PDB file of C-alpha atoms in Angstrom:
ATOM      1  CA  UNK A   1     -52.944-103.582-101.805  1.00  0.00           C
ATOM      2  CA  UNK A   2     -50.690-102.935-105.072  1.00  0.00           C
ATOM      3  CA  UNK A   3     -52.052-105.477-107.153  1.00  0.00           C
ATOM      4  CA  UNK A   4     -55.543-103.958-106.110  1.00  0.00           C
ATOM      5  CA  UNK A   5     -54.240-100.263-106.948  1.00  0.00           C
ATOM      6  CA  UNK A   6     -52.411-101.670-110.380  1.00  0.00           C
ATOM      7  CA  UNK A   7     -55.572-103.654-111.126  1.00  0.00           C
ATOM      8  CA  UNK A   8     -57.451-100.149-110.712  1.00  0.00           C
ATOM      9  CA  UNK A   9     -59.948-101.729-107.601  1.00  0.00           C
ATOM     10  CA  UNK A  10     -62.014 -98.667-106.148  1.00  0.00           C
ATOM     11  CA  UNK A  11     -60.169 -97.497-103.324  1.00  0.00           C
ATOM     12  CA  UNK A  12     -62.772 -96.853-101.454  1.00  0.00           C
ATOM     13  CA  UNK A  13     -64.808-100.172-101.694  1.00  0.00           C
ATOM     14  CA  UNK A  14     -66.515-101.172 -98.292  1.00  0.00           C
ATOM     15  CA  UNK A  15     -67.192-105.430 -97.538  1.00  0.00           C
ATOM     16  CA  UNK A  16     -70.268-106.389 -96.175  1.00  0.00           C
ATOM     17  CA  UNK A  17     -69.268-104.819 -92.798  1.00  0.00           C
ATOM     18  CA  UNK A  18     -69.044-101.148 -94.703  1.00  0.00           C
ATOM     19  CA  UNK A  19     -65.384-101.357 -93.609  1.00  0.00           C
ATOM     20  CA  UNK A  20     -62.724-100.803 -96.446  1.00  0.00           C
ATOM     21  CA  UNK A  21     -59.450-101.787 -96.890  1.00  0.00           C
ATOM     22  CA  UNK A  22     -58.226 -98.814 -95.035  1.00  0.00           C
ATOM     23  CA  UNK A  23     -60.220-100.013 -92.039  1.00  0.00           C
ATOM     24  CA  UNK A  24     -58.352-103.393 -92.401  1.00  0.00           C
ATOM     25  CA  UNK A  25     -54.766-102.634 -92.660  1.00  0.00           C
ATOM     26  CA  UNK A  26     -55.353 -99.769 -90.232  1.00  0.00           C
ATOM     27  CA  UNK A  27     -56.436-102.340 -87.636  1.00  0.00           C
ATOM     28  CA  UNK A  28     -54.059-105.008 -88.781  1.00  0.00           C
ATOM     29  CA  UNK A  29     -51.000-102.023 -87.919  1.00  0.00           C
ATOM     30  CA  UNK A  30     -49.698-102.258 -92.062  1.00  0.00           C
ATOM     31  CA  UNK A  31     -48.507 -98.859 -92.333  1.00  0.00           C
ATOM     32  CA  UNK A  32     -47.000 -99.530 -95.436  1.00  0.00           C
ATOM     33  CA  UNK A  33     -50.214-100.161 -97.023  1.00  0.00           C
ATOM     34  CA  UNK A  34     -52.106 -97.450 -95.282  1.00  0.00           C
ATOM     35  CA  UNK A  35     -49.641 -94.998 -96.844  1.00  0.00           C
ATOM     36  CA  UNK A  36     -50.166 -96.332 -99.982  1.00  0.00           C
ATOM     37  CA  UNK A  37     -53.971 -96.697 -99.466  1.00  0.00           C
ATOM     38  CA  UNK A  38     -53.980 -92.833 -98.442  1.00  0.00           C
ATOM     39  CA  UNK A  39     -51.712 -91.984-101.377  1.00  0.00           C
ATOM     40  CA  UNK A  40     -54.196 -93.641-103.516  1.00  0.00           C
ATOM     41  CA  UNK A  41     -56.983 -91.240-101.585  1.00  0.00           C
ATOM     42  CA  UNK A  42     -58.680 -93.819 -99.957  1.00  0.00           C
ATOM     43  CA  UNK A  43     -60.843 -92.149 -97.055  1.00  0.00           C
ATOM     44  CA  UNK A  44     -59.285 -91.438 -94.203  1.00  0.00           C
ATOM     45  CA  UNK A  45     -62.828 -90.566 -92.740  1.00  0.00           C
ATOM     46  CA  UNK A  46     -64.632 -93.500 -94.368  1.00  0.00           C
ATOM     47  CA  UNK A  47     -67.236 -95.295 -91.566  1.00  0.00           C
ATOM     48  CA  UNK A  48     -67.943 -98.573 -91.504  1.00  0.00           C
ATOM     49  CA  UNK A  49     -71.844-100.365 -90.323  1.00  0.00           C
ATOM     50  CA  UNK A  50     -70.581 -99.551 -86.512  1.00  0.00           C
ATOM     51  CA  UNK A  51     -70.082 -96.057 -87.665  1.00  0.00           C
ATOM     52  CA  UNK A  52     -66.054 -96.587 -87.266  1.00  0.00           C
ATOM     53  CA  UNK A  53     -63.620 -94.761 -88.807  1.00  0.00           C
ATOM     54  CA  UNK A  54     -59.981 -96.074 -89.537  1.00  0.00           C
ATOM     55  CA  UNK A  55     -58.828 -94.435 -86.814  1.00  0.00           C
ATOM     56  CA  UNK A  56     -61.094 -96.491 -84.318  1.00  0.00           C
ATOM     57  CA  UNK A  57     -59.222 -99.577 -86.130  1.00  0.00           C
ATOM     58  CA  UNK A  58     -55.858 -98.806 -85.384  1.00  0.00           C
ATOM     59  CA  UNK A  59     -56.757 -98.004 -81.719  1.00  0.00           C
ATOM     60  CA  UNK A  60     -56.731-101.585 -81.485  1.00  0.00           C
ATOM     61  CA  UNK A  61     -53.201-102.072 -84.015  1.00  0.00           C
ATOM     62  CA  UNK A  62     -50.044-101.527 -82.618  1.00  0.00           C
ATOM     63  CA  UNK A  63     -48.842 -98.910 -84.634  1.00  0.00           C
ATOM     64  CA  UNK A  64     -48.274 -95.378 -83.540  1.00  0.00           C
ATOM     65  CA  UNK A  65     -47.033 -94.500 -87.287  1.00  0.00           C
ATOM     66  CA  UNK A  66     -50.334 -95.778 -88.827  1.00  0.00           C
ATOM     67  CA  UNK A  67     -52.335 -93.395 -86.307  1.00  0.00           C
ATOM     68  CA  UNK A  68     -49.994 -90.796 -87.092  1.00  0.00           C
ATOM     69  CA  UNK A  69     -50.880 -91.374 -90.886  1.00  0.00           C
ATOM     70  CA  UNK A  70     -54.455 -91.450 -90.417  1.00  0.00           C
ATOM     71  CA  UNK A  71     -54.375 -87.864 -88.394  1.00  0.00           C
ATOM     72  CA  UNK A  72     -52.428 -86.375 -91.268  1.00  0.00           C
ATOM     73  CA  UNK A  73     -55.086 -87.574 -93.646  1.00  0.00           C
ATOM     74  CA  UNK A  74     -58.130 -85.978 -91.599  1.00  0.00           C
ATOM     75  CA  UNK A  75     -58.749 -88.596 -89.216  1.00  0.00           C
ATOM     76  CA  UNK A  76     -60.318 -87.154 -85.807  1.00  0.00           C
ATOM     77  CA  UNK A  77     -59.489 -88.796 -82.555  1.00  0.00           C
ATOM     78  CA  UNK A  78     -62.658 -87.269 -81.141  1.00  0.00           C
ATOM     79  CA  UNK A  79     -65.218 -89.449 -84.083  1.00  0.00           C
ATOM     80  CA  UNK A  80     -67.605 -91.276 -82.040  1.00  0.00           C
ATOM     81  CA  UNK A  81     -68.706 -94.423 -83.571  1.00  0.00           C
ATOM     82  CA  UNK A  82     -72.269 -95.952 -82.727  1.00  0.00           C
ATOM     83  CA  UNK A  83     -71.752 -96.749 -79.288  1.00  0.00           C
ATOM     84  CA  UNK A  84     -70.225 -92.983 -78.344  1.00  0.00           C
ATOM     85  CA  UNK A  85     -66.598 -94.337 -78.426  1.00  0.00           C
ATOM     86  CA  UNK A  86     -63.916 -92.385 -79.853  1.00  0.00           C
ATOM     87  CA  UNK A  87     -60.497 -93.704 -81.558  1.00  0.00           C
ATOM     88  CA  UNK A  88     -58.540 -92.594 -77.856  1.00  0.00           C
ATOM     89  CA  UNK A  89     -61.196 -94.289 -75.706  1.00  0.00           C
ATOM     90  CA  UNK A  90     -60.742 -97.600 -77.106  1.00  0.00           C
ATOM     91  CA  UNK A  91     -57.245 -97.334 -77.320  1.00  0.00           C
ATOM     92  CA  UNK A  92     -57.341 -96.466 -73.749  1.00  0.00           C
ATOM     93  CA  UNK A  93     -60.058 -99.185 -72.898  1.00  0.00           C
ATOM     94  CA  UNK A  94     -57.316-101.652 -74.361  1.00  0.00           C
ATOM     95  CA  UNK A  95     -54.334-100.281 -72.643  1.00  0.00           C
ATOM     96  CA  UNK A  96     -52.937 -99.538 -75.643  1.00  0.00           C
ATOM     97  CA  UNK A  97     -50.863 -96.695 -74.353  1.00  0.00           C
ATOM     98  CA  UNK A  98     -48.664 -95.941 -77.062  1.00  0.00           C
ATOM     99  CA  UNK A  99     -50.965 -95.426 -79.864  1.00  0.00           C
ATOM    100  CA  UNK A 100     -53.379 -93.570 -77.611  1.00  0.00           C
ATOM    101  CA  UNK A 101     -50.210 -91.092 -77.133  1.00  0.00           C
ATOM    102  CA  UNK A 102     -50.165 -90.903 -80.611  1.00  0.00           C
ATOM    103  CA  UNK A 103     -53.469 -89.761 -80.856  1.00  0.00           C
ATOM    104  CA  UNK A 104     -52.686 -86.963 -77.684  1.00  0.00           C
ATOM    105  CA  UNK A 105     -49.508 -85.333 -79.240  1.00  0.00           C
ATOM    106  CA  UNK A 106     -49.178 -86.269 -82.808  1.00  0.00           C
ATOM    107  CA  UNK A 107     -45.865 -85.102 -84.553  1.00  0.00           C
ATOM    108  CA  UNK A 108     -45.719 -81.584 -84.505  1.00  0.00           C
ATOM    109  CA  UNK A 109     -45.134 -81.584 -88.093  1.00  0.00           C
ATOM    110  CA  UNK A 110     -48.383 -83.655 -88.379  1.00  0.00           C
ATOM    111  CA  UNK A 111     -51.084 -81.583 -86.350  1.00  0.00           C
ATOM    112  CA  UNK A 112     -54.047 -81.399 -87.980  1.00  0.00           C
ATOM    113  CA  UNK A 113     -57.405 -79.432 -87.815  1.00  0.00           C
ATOM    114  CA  UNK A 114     -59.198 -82.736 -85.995  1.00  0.00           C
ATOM    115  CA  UNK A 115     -56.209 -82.965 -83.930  1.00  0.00           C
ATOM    116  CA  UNK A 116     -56.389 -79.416 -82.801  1.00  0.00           C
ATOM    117  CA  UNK A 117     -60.157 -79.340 -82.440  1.00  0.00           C
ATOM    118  CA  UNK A 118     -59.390 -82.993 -80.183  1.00  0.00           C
ATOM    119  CA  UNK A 119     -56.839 -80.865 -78.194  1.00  0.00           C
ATOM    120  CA  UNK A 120     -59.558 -77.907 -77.569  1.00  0.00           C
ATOM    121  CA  UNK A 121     -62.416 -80.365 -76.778  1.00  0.00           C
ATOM    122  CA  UNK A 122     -61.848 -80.916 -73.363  1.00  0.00           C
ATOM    123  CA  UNK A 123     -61.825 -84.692 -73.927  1.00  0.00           C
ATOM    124  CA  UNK A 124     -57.918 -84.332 -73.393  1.00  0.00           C
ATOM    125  CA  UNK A 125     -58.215 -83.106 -69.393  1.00  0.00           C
ATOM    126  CA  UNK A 126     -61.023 -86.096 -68.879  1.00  0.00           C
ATOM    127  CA  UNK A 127     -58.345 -88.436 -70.087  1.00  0.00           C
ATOM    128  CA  UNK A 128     -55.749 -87.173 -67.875  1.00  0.00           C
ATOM    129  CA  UNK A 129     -58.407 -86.716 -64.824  1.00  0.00           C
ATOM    130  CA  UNK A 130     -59.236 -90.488 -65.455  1.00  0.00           C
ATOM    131  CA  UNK A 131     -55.730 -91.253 -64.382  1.00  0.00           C
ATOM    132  CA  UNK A 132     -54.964 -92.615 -67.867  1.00  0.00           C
ATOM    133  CA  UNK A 133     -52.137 -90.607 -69.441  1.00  0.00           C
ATOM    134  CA  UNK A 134     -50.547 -90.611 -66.126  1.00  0.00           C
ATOM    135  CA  UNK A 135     -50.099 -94.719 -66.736  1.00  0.00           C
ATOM    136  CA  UNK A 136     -48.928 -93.548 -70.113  1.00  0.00           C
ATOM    137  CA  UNK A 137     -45.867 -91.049 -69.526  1.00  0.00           C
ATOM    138  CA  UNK A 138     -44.427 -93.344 -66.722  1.00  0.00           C
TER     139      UNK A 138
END
């Protein structure tokens, strides 16, 4: 990703997919290079041919800290992508309870407007009616 930034690449390029490289480390869990990716204002919000954010990416990833960089850029938990799932759902499909936490109750210091409007939604209490977060906190 540096030589890319050095060699002035548009941040913001998308593959055949429509996925950029924010998509990619996102899902790969580089949080190095997403912070670097964000500080070179790649698009936190940026969708991809399956109408995926970053965000739905690192569902998959294993890194609470790159979720927790995405929400602080403007990512939304709640962004359906073109088969209605959200960022939390497929986290949650995969069992991946840590970064789906991370999506629930980012750092406090980190909240943002998507956050908040995910918090207000309602789509928190049909998470924890599903049983889900309850796997999560024990």
């Amino acid at each position: 990703a540096r030589l890319l930034l050095w060699a002035r690449a548009e941040v913001n390029a998308v593959d055949g997919l429509g996925a950029t490289a924010l998509h990619y480390a996102a899902g790969a869990g580089h949080h190095e290079v997403v912070k670097e990716l964000l500080q070179a204002q790649a698009d936190s919000t940026a969708r991809d041919g399956q109408q995926q954010t970053p965000l739905h990416y690192a569902a998959s990833g294993m890194s609470p800290d790159v979720v927790h960089a995405l929400l602080a850029s403007g990512g939304n938990p709640c962004a359906l992508d073109a088969v209605n799932d959200t960022p939390l759902s497929i986290a949650l499909q995969l069992r991946n309870h840590e970064v789906a936490m991370a999506m629930v109750k980012p750092p406090a210091a980190k909240e943002n407007e998507a956050t908040t409007s995910f918090q207000n939604s309602g789509q928190l209490e049909a998470v924890a009616l599903a049983g889900e977060l309850n796997n999560v906190v024990q």
